[in-house]
Amino acid sequence: MKTLIKNIKYFSPENGNVQKGNVKIFEGKILGFTDQDEWEDARVYEGKQQWLFPGFIDMHVHFREPGGEEKETFETGCRAALAGGYTTVVCMPNTQPVPDTETTVKDLLQRTETLPCNVLLMGSITKGLEGMEKTAYNLYRHPRFVGVTDDGRPVTNAAILMKTLEEASREGLLVGLHCEDESMMFDRSINQGEISRKLKLQGVPAMAEALMIHRDLYLAEKLDAPLHIQHVSSRDSVELIRAAKEKGVKVTCEAAPHHFSLTEEAVLTKGSMAKMSPPLRTEKDVISIQEGLKEGIIDVIATDHAPHLLRDKTEDLITSANGIVGLETAFAVGATYLVEKEILKLHQLIRLMSTEPAKLLGLNNKGSLADGMDADLVLVDMEKWWTVDREAFFSKARNTPYHGMSLRGCVTMTMVNGEVRYQKEEV
């Protein structure tokens, strides 16, 4: 099948310069850019001088299936991803059941075989995510499994983590770590600080994250093993990772859009819609995350898309569920809080959301507009500001702190393997 998208802007895959033109797609691959605006027998899409980017890749989503389908399914999660410009996502294993046996792994692979976007998987570090017994990582010898994690909980047993870092590396699996010392998470509500004191909550100190990161970096250094730190949220954490990278430790990390755009003060107006783990922190922490993204200390942006039922997002900040949905707002949050504020250039945002995740996951045919790459593409109107309406989400869930906010950058079309999987309706 031949496809032509004409009248687009793009960053040249050769030199990064801004170009205008048309792109040819053939049999799911990028054939190349051209000045010709016609191609015999091709499907033609009008780009309207919008930006064409390689499809976004999210290394951290929770689609809740199996076991939590009332919150999200693979199908609805993929639809949300496509509406946000994501063509590939990586699902966390905190499902019911956890994929830690031959039977549950086989079931998960069957469920994710044919979906609207590319779905990759993470297995569990420990059985049942309980931290007591290491999972057999040979279960994950399948191309769609890219790593292991106990996300949602830290690996408190250092001996298990040591074995994991050694064995996962041999299996070619990324080790993703949720770094919080559970003994210091206290009431598991919000950031420990001015707002928690105002609300008479004990809160979760940033130290809980930094302590665990410090231990994990030490293990990685001594074992000369790679690890990936998930959803970095504090200034101290960024500085620990910076120092480790300068020493040559094989560490990569991610930051979520909420941690570079919102502070703990959002809890005062958004309530539990602004509650997640790790929590929103101070303005100084937000600035450090932004600087970490700019300087390359933080390697990728990942949403930590975490759907919940509205009844689980109660007014009680201690018992209310942690997490927010993020797939449909992530790019616009980045464009608004990073590009619009001149913290990042647009091409840097794309690198963090597409190119670098592709490299980190070993997806050699994605994350670039070069000839021969998979035609996983997103078309974005960067001139358009839009108001977030959670009732219009493709996700089943509505738990977002961005509802009613005005954001820049609207995804108008998303392609997977050269096929249009999302196209925004004309208003």
CSV table of C-alpha atoms in Angstrom, one decimal:
chain,number,residue,atom,x,y,z
A,1,MET,CA,0.0,0.0,0.0
A,2,LYS,CA,1.3,3.4,-1.0
A,3,THR,CA,0.6,6.5,1.2
A,4,LEU,CA,1.6,10.1,0.8
A,5,ILE,CA,1.3,12.7,3.5
A,6,LYS,CA,1.8,16.1,1.9
A,7,ASN,CA,2.5,19.7,3.1
A,8,ILE,CA,4.2,18.8,6.4
A,9,LYS,CA,7.0,20.2,8.6
A,10,TYR,CA,9.6,17.9,10.0
A,11,PHE,CA,13.1,17.7,11.5
A,12,SER,CA,15.4,16.2,8.9
A,13,PRO,CA,16.7,12.8,10.0
A,14,GLU,CA,20.0,13.7,8.3
A,15,ASN,CA,20.9,17.0,10.0
A,16,GLY,CA,18.0,17.9,12.3
A,17,ASN,CA,17.1,21.0,10.3
A,18,VAL,CA,13.5,22.1,9.9
A,19,GLN,CA,12.2,21.0,6.5
A,20,LYS,CA,8.9,21.3,4.6
A,21,GLY,CA,7.7,18.8,2.1
A,22,ASN,CA,5.9,15.5,1.7
A,23,VAL,CA,6.6,11.9,2.9
A,24,LYS,CA,6.1,8.7,1.0
A,25,ILE,CA,5.2,5.5,2.9
A,26,PHE,CA,5.2,2.1,1.3
A,27,GLU,CA,4.2,-1.2,2.9
A,28,GLY,CA,4.4,0.2,6.4
A,29,LYS,CA,7.9,1.8,6.0
A,30,ILE,CA,9.1,5.3,5.4
A,31,LEU,CA,10.2,5.4,1.8
A,32,GLY,CA,11.5,9.0,2.0
A,33,PHE,CA,10.7,12.7,1.8
A,34,THR,CA,9.9,14.4,-1.5
A,35,ASP,CA,8.9,17.7,-3.1
A,36,GLN,CA,6.4,15.8,-5.2
A,37,ASP,CA,2.8,16.3,-4.0
A,38,GLU,CA,1.4,13.5,-6.1
A,39,TRP,CA,2.1,9.8,-6.2
A,40,GLU,CA,0.2,7.5,-8.5
A,41,ASP,CA,-2.3,5.1,-6.8
A,42,ALA,CA,-1.3,6.4,-3.3
A,43,ARG,CA,-3.7,7.3,-0.5
A,44,VAL,CA,-3.1,11.0,0.1
A,45,TYR,CA,-3.4,12.8,3.4
A,46,GLU,CA,-3.2,16.6,3.7
A,47,GLY,CA,-0.8,17.7,6.4
A,48,LYS,CA,-1.9,21.4,6.5
A,49,GLN,CA,1.7,22.5,7.3
A,50,GLN,CA,1.5,20.6,10.6
A,51,TRP,CA,4.5,18.8,12.2
A,52,LEU,CA,5.3,15.2,11.5
A,53,PHE,CA,7.1,13.4,14.2
A,54,PRO,CA,8.1,9.7,14.8
A,55,GLY,CA,5.4,8.1,16.9
A,56,PHE,CA,5.8,8.6,20.7
A,57,ILE,CA,6.9,5.6,22.8
A,58,ASP,CA,5.8,5.3,26.4
A,59,MET,CA,7.9,3.1,28.6
A,60,HIS,CA,5.5,3.1,31.5
A,61,VAL,CA,1.8,2.5,31.3
A,62,HIS,CA,-0.8,0.5,33.4
A,63,PHE,CA,-3.6,-0.9,31.2
A,64,ARG,CA,-5.1,-2.9,34.1
A,65,GLU,CA,-5.8,-6.0,32.0
A,66,PRO,CA,-6.2,-8.7,33.2
A,67,GLY,CA,-8.1,-8.2,36.4
A,68,GLY,CA,-8.9,-4.5,36.3
A,69,GLU,CA,-10.9,-4.1,33.1
A,70,GLU,CA,-13.4,-1.8,34.6
A,71,LYS,CA,-10.6,0.8,34.9
A,72,GLU,CA,-8.9,0.1,31.5
A,73,THR,CA,-8.4,-2.6,28.9
A,74,PHE,CA,-5.7,-3.1,26.3
A,75,GLU,CA,-8.1,-1.8,23.7
A,76,THR,CA,-9.2,1.4,25.5
A,77,GLY,CA,-5.6,2.0,26.6
A,78,CYS,CA,-4.4,1.7,23.0
A,79,ARG,CA,-7.1,4.1,21.8
A,80,ALA,CA,-6.0,6.6,24.5
A,81,ALA,CA,-2.4,6.1,23.4
A,82,LEU,CA,-3.1,6.8,19.8
A,83,ALA,CA,-5.1,9.9,20.6
A,84,GLY,CA,-2.0,11.2,22.4
A,85,GLY,CA,0.3,10.4,19.5
A,86,TYR,CA,1.7,7.2,21.1
A,87,THR,CA,2.4,4.3,18.7
A,88,THR,CA,4.2,2.0,21.2
A,89,VAL,CA,3.6,1.5,24.9
A,90,VAL,CA,5.2,-0.7,27.6
A,91,CYS,CA,2.7,-2.3,30.1
A,92,MET,CA,3.6,-2.8,33.8
A,93,PRO,CA,2.9,-6.2,35.4
A,94,ASN,CA,0.9,-5.1,38.4
A,95,THR,CA,-2.2,-6.9,37.1
A,96,GLN,CA,-4.4,-9.6,38.6
A,97,PRO,CA,-2.9,-12.1,38.2
A,98,VAL,CA,0.8,-10.9,37.8
A,99,PRO,CA,2.4,-12.5,34.7
A,100,ASP,CA,4.9,-14.7,36.6
A,101,THR,CA,4.0,-18.2,35.5
A,102,GLU,CA,3.9,-20.0,32.1
A,103,THR,CA,0.1,-19.8,32.1
A,104,THR,CA,-0.2,-16.2,32.9
A,105,VAL,CA,2.6,-15.2,30.5
A,106,LYS,CA,0.9,-17.1,27.7
A,107,ASP,CA,-2.4,-15.5,28.5
A,108,LEU,CA,-0.9,-12.0,28.4
A,109,LEU,CA,0.8,-12.6,25.1
A,110,GLN,CA,-2.4,-13.8,23.6
A,111,ARG,CA,-4.3,-10.7,24.8
A,112,THR,CA,-1.7,-8.4,23.3
A,113,GLU,CA,-1.2,-10.1,20.0
A,114,THR,CA,-3.5,-7.9,17.9
A,115,LEU,CA,-4.1,-4.4,19.1
A,116,PRO,CA,-4.3,-0.9,17.5
A,117,CYS,CA,-0.9,0.1,18.7
A,118,ASN,CA,2.3,-1.7,19.5
A,119,VAL,CA,2.1,-3.1,23.1
A,120,LEU,CA,5.3,-4.3,24.8
A,121,LEU,CA,5.4,-5.9,28.2
A,122,MET,CA,7.4,-6.0,31.5
A,123,GLY,CA,7.5,-9.1,33.6
A,124,SER,CA,7.8,-9.0,37.4
A,125,ILE,CA,11.0,-9.0,39.3
A,126,THR,CA,9.5,-11.0,42.1
A,127,LYS,CA,6.6,-13.4,42.2
A,128,GLY,CA,3.3,-11.7,42.8
A,129,LEU,CA,5.2,-8.4,43.2
A,130,GLU,CA,5.6,-9.4,46.8
A,131,GLY,CA,9.3,-9.0,47.1
A,132,MET,CA,10.0,-12.4,48.6
A,133,GLU,CA,11.0,-14.7,45.7
A,134,LYS,CA,12.6,-13.9,42.4
A,135,THR,CA,10.6,-14.7,39.3
A,136,ALA,CA,12.1,-17.1,36.7
A,137,TYR,CA,13.2,-14.6,34.0
A,138,ASN,CA,13.4,-17.3,31.3
A,139,LEU,CA,9.6,-16.9,31.2
A,140,TYR,CA,10.1,-13.7,29.4
A,141,ARG,CA,12.0,-15.0,26.4
A,142,HIS,CA,9.7,-13.4,23.9
A,143,PRO,CA,10.2,-10.3,21.7
A,144,ARG,CA,7.4,-8.4,23.3
A,145,PHE,CA,8.9,-8.7,26.8
A,146,VAL,CA,11.4,-5.9,27.2
A,147,GLY,CA,12.1,-5.9,30.9
A,148,VAL,CA,11.2,-6.7,34.5
A,149,THR,CA,9.9,-4.5,37.2
A,150,ASP,CA,7.9,-4.6,40.5
A,151,ASP,CA,6.6,-1.1,39.7
A,152,GLY,CA,4.2,0.2,42.3
A,153,ARG,CA,6.5,-1.3,45.0
A,154,PRO,CA,10.3,-1.1,45.5
A,155,VAL,CA,12.5,-4.2,45.6
A,156,THR,CA,13.5,-3.9,49.3
A,157,ASN,CA,15.5,-7.2,49.3
A,158,ALA,CA,18.9,-6.2,48.2
A,159,ALA,CA,20.0,-9.8,47.5
A,160,ILE,CA,17.1,-10.3,45.2
A,161,LEU,CA,17.9,-7.1,43.3
A,162,MET,CA,21.5,-8.1,43.0
A,163,LYS,CA,20.5,-11.4,41.4
A,164,THR,CA,18.0,-9.6,39.2
A,165,LEU,CA,20.6,-7.1,37.9
A,166,GLU,CA,22.9,-10.0,37.0
A,167,GLU,CA,20.3,-12.4,35.4
A,168,ALA,CA,18.1,-9.8,33.7
A,169,SER,CA,21.2,-8.4,31.9
A,170,ARG,CA,22.0,-11.9,30.6
A,171,GLU,CA,18.4,-12.3,29.4
A,172,GLY,CA,18.5,-9.0,27.6
A,173,LEU,CA,15.8,-7.5,29.9
A,174,LEU,CA,15.7,-4.0,31.2
A,175,VAL,CA,15.4,-3.7,35.0
A,176,GLY,CA,12.9,-1.0,36.0
A,177,LEU,CA,12.9,0.2,39.6
A,178,HIS,CA,10.3,2.0,41.6
A,179,CYS,CA,12.5,3.7,44.1
A,180,GLU,CA,10.9,4.5,47.4
A,181,ASP,CA,11.9,3.2,50.9
A,182,GLU,CA,8.6,1.8,52.1
A,183,SER,CA,9.5,2.3,55.8
A,184,MET,CA,9.7,6.1,55.1
A,185,MET,CA,6.5,6.4,53.0
A,186,PHE,CA,4.5,6.8,56.3
A,187,ASP,CA,0.8,7.6,55.5
A,188,ARG,CA,1.4,7.3,51.7
A,189,SER,CA,-0.5,10.5,51.1
A,190,ILE,CA,1.3,13.5,49.5
A,191,ASN,CA,4.7,15.1,49.6
A,192,GLN,CA,6.0,15.7,53.1
A,193,GLY,CA,6.4,19.5,53.4
A,194,GLU,CA,4.5,22.7,53.7
A,195,ILE,CA,1.2,21.4,52.1
A,196,SER,CA,1.2,18.1,54.1
A,197,ARG,CA,1.6,20.1,57.3
A,198,LYS,CA,-1.2,22.5,56.3
A,199,LEU,CA,-3.5,19.5,55.7
A,200,LYS,CA,-2.2,17.7,58.9
A,201,LEU,CA,-0.8,14.8,56.9
A,202,GLN,CA,2.5,13.1,57.7
A,203,GLY,CA,3.4,12.8,54.0
A,204,VAL,CA,6.1,11.0,52.0
A,205,PRO,CA,9.5,12.7,52.1
A,206,ALA,CA,11.7,13.1,49.0
A,207,MET,CA,14.3,11.3,51.1
A,208,ALA,CA,12.3,8.0,50.7
A,209,GLU,CA,13.0,8.1,47.0
A,210,ALA,CA,16.6,9.3,47.3
A,211,LEU,CA,17.6,6.6,49.8
A,212,MET,CA,16.5,3.8,47.6
A,213,ILE,CA,18.0,5.3,44.5
A,214,HIS,CA,21.3,5.6,46.4
A,215,ARG,CA,21.3,1.9,47.3
A,216,ASP,CA,20.3,0.8,43.8
A,217,LEU,CA,23.0,2.9,42.1
A,218,TYR,CA,25.6,1.4,44.5
A,219,LEU,CA,24.5,-2.1,43.5
A,220,ALA,CA,24.6,-1.2,39.8
A,221,GLU,CA,28.0,0.3,40.1
A,222,LYS,CA,29.5,-2.7,42.0
A,223,LEU,CA,28.0,-5.2,39.6
A,224,ASP,CA,28.6,-3.1,36.5
A,225,ALA,CA,25.0,-3.8,35.6
A,226,PRO,CA,22.5,-1.5,33.8
A,227,LEU,CA,19.3,-0.4,35.6
A,228,HIS,CA,16.5,2.0,34.8
A,229,ILE,CA,15.0,4.2,37.5
A,230,GLN,CA,11.3,5.0,37.1
A,231,HIS,CA,9.4,8.2,37.6
A,232,VAL,CA,12.1,10.4,39.2
A,233,SER,CA,10.5,13.1,41.2
A,234,SER,CA,13.0,15.0,43.4
A,235,ARG,CA,16.0,17.3,43.2
A,236,ASP,CA,18.1,15.0,45.3
A,237,SER,CA,17.3,12.0,43.1
A,238,VAL,CA,18.4,14.0,40.0
A,239,GLU,CA,21.7,14.9,41.6
A,240,LEU,CA,22.4,11.3,42.7
A,241,ILE,CA,21.8,10.1,39.1
A,242,ARG,CA,23.9,12.9,37.7
A,243,ALA,CA,26.8,11.9,39.9
A,244,ALA,CA,26.4,8.2,39.0
A,245,LYS,CA,26.4,8.9,35.3
A,246,GLU,CA,29.6,11.0,35.7
A,247,LYS,CA,31.2,7.9,37.4
A,248,GLY,CA,30.1,5.7,34.5
A,249,VAL,CA,27.3,3.8,36.2
A,250,LYS,CA,25.0,2.2,33.7
A,251,VAL,CA,21.9,4.0,34.8
A,252,THR,CA,19.0,5.5,32.8
A,253,CYS,CA,15.9,7.1,34.1
A,254,GLU,CA,12.5,8.6,33.3
A,255,ALA,CA,10.3,11.5,34.4
A,256,ALA,CA,6.6,11.8,34.2
A,257,PRO,CA,4.8,14.9,32.8
A,258,HIS,CA,3.2,15.6,36.1
A,259,HIS,CA,6.6,15.8,37.9
A,260,PHE,CA,7.8,18.5,35.5
A,261,SER,CA,4.6,20.5,35.3
A,262,LEU,CA,2.9,20.5,38.7
A,263,THR,CA,3.9,21.1,42.3
A,264,GLU,CA,2.4,19.8,45.6
A,265,GLU,CA,0.2,22.8,45.7
A,266,ALA,CA,-2.0,21.2,43.0
A,267,VAL,CA,-3.4,19.0,45.8
A,268,LEU,CA,-5.1,22.1,47.3
A,269,THR,CA,-7.2,22.6,44.2
A,270,LYS,CA,-7.3,19.1,42.5
A,271,GLY,CA,-7.4,16.9,45.6
A,272,SER,CA,-6.7,13.3,45.0
A,273,MET,CA,-6.7,13.9,41.2
A,274,ALA,CA,-3.2,15.2,42.0
A,275,LYS,CA,-2.2,12.2,44.1
A,276,MET,CA,0.3,9.7,42.8
A,277,SER,CA,3.4,7.7,43.9
A,278,PRO,CA,5.9,9.2,44.1
A,279,PRO,CA,4.0,12.4,44.9
A,280,LEU,CA,4.1,15.8,43.4
A,281,ARG,CA,6.8,17.8,45.1
A,282,THR,CA,8.1,21.4,45.5
A,283,GLU,CA,8.9,24.1,42.9
A,284,LYS,CA,12.6,23.4,43.4
A,285,ASP,CA,12.1,19.7,42.6
A,286,VAL,CA,10.1,20.6,39.5
A,287,ILE,CA,12.9,22.9,38.3
A,288,SER,CA,15.4,20.1,38.9
A,289,ILE,CA,13.4,17.6,36.8
A,290,GLN,CA,13.2,20.2,34.0
A,291,GLU,CA,16.9,20.8,34.2
A,292,GLY,CA,17.6,17.1,34.2
A,293,LEU,CA,15.5,16.7,31.0
A,294,LYS,CA,17.4,19.5,29.4
A,295,GLU,CA,20.8,18.3,30.3
A,296,GLY,CA,20.2,14.6,29.5
A,297,ILE,CA,20.4,13.4,33.0
A,298,ILE,CA,16.9,12.2,32.6
A,299,ASP,CA,16.8,10.0,29.5
A,300,VAL,CA,13.1,9.8,28.6
A,301,ILE,CA,9.6,11.1,29.4
A,302,ALA,CA,7.2,8.3,30.4
A,303,THR,CA,3.6,8.9,31.5
A,304,ASP,CA,3.0,6.3,34.3
A,305,HIS,CA,-0.6,6.2,32.9
A,306,ALA,CA,-2.6,4.9,35.8
A,307,PRO,CA,-6.3,4.6,35.3
A,308,HIS,CA,-8.6,4.5,38.3
A,309,LEU,CA,-12.4,4.6,38.9
A,310,LEU,CA,-13.6,7.9,40.1
A,311,ARG,CA,-15.0,6.3,43.3
A,312,ASP,CA,-11.4,5.3,44.1
A,313,LYS,CA,-10.2,8.9,43.9
A,314,THR,CA,-11.8,10.0,47.2
A,315,GLU,CA,-11.4,13.1,49.2
A,316,ASP,CA,-9.3,11.1,51.7
A,317,LEU,CA,-5.7,11.7,50.6
A,318,ILE,CA,-4.5,8.8,52.7
A,319,THR,CA,-6.7,6.0,51.4
A,320,SER,CA,-7.4,7.4,47.9
A,321,ALA,CA,-5.8,5.5,45.0
A,322,ASN,CA,-2.4,6.7,43.6
A,323,GLY,CA,-2.0,7.7,40.0
A,324,ILE,CA,-3.4,9.7,37.1
A,325,VAL,CA,-4.0,9.0,33.4
A,326,GLY,CA,-1.5,10.7,31.1
A,327,LEU,CA,-1.4,9.3,27.6
A,328,GLU,CA,-3.8,11.8,26.1
A,329,THR,CA,-2.2,14.9,27.7
A,330,ALA,CA,1.5,14.0,27.9
A,331,PHE,CA,2.7,15.6,24.6
A,332,ALA,CA,0.7,18.8,25.2
A,333,VAL,CA,1.9,19.1,28.8
A,334,GLY,CA,5.5,18.8,27.5
A,335,ALA,CA,4.9,21.3,24.7
A,336,THR,CA,3.2,23.7,27.2
A,337,TYR,CA,5.5,23.4,30.2
A,338,LEU,CA,8.8,22.7,28.5
A,339,VAL,CA,8.8,24.1,24.9
A,340,GLU,CA,6.5,27.1,25.4
A,341,LYS,CA,8.5,28.1,28.5
A,342,GLU,CA,11.7,27.7,26.4
A,343,ILE,CA,13.2,25.0,28.7
A,344,LEU,CA,13.5,22.6,25.8
A,345,LYS,CA,13.5,23.0,22.0
A,346,LEU,CA,10.8,21.1,20.2
A,347,HIS,CA,13.2,18.6,18.8
A,348,GLN,CA,14.5,17.9,22.3
A,349,LEU,CA,11.0,17.0,23.4
A,350,ILE,CA,10.6,14.6,20.5
A,351,ARG,CA,13.9,13.0,21.4
A,352,LEU,CA,12.7,12.4,24.9
A,353,MET,CA,9.3,11.0,23.8
A,354,SER,CA,10.4,8.9,20.8
A,355,THR,CA,14.0,8.6,19.9
A,356,GLU,CA,15.5,7.9,23.3
A,357,PRO,CA,12.8,5.4,24.4
A,358,ALA,CA,13.3,3.5,21.1
A,359,LYS,CA,17.1,3.3,21.8
A,360,LEU,CA,16.6,2.3,25.4
A,361,LEU,CA,14.2,-0.5,24.4
A,362,GLY,CA,16.2,-1.7,21.4
A,363,LEU,CA,13.5,-0.8,18.9
A,364,ASN,CA,15.9,-0.2,16.0
A,365,ASN,CA,13.1,0.4,13.5
A,366,LYS,CA,11.3,3.1,15.5
A,367,GLY,CA,11.9,6.6,16.9
A,368,SER,CA,13.2,8.1,13.7
A,369,LEU,CA,11.9,9.5,10.3
A,370,ALA,CA,14.8,8.0,8.4
A,371,ASP,CA,14.2,6.0,5.2
A,372,GLY,CA,13.3,2.4,5.9
A,373,MET,CA,12.0,3.0,9.5
A,374,ASP,CA,8.6,1.8,10.6
A,375,ALA,CA,5.9,4.3,9.5
A,376,ASP,CA,4.8,4.9,13.1
A,377,LEU,CA,4.0,8.5,12.8
A,378,VAL,CA,2.2,11.4,14.5
A,379,LEU,CA,0.9,14.6,13.0
A,380,VAL,CA,0.6,17.6,15.4
A,381,ASP,CA,-0.9,21.0,15.1
A,382,MET,CA,1.6,23.0,17.2
A,383,GLU,CA,-0.3,26.3,16.7
A,384,LYS,CA,-3.5,24.9,18.4
A,385,TRP,CA,-4.2,25.4,22.1
A,386,TRP,CA,-7.0,23.2,23.4
A,387,THR,CA,-8.8,22.7,26.7
A,388,VAL,CA,-8.5,19.3,28.4
A,389,ASP,CA,-11.9,17.7,28.7
A,390,ARG,CA,-11.7,14.4,30.6
A,391,GLU,CA,-15.1,13.4,29.4
A,392,ALA,CA,-13.7,13.3,25.8
A,393,PHE,CA,-10.9,10.9,26.8
A,394,PHE,CA,-10.6,7.6,24.9
A,395,SER,CA,-9.4,6.0,28.1
A,396,LYS,CA,-12.0,4.5,30.4
A,397,ALA,CA,-10.7,6.6,33.3
A,398,ARG,CA,-11.1,10.3,34.1
A,399,ASN,CA,-8.5,10.8,36.8
A,400,THR,CA,-6.5,13.7,35.6
A,401,PRO,CA,-5.4,17.0,37.3
A,402,TYR,CA,-5.3,18.7,33.9
A,403,HIS,CA,-9.0,18.8,33.4
A,404,GLY,CA,-10.0,22.3,32.3
A,405,MET,CA,-6.5,23.4,31.6
A,406,SER,CA,-5.4,25.0,28.3
A,407,LEU,CA,-2.5,23.2,26.6
A,408,ARG,CA,-0.5,23.7,23.4
A,409,GLY,CA,-0.1,21.1,20.7
A,410,CYS,CA,-2.9,19.0,19.4
A,411,VAL,CA,-2.4,15.5,17.9
A,412,THR,CA,-4.5,15.3,14.7
A,413,MET,CA,-3.4,12.0,13.2
A,414,THR,CA,-1.5,8.9,14.4
A,415,MET,CA,-0.2,6.1,12.1
A,416,VAL,CA,1.0,2.6,13.0
A,417,ASN,CA,2.9,0.7,10.3
A,418,GLY,CA,1.6,3.2,7.8
A,419,GLU,CA,-2.0,2.7,8.7
A,420,VAL,CA,-4.1,5.6,10.2
A,421,ARG,CA,-5.2,4.4,13.7
A,422,TYR,CA,-6.4,7.8,15.0
A,423,GLN,CA,-7.6,10.9,13.2
A,424,LYS,CA,-9.1,13.9,15.0
A,425,GLU,CA,-12.5,14.9,13.9
A,426,GLU,CA,-12.8,18.3,12.3
A,427,VAL,CA,-14.5,20.8,14.6
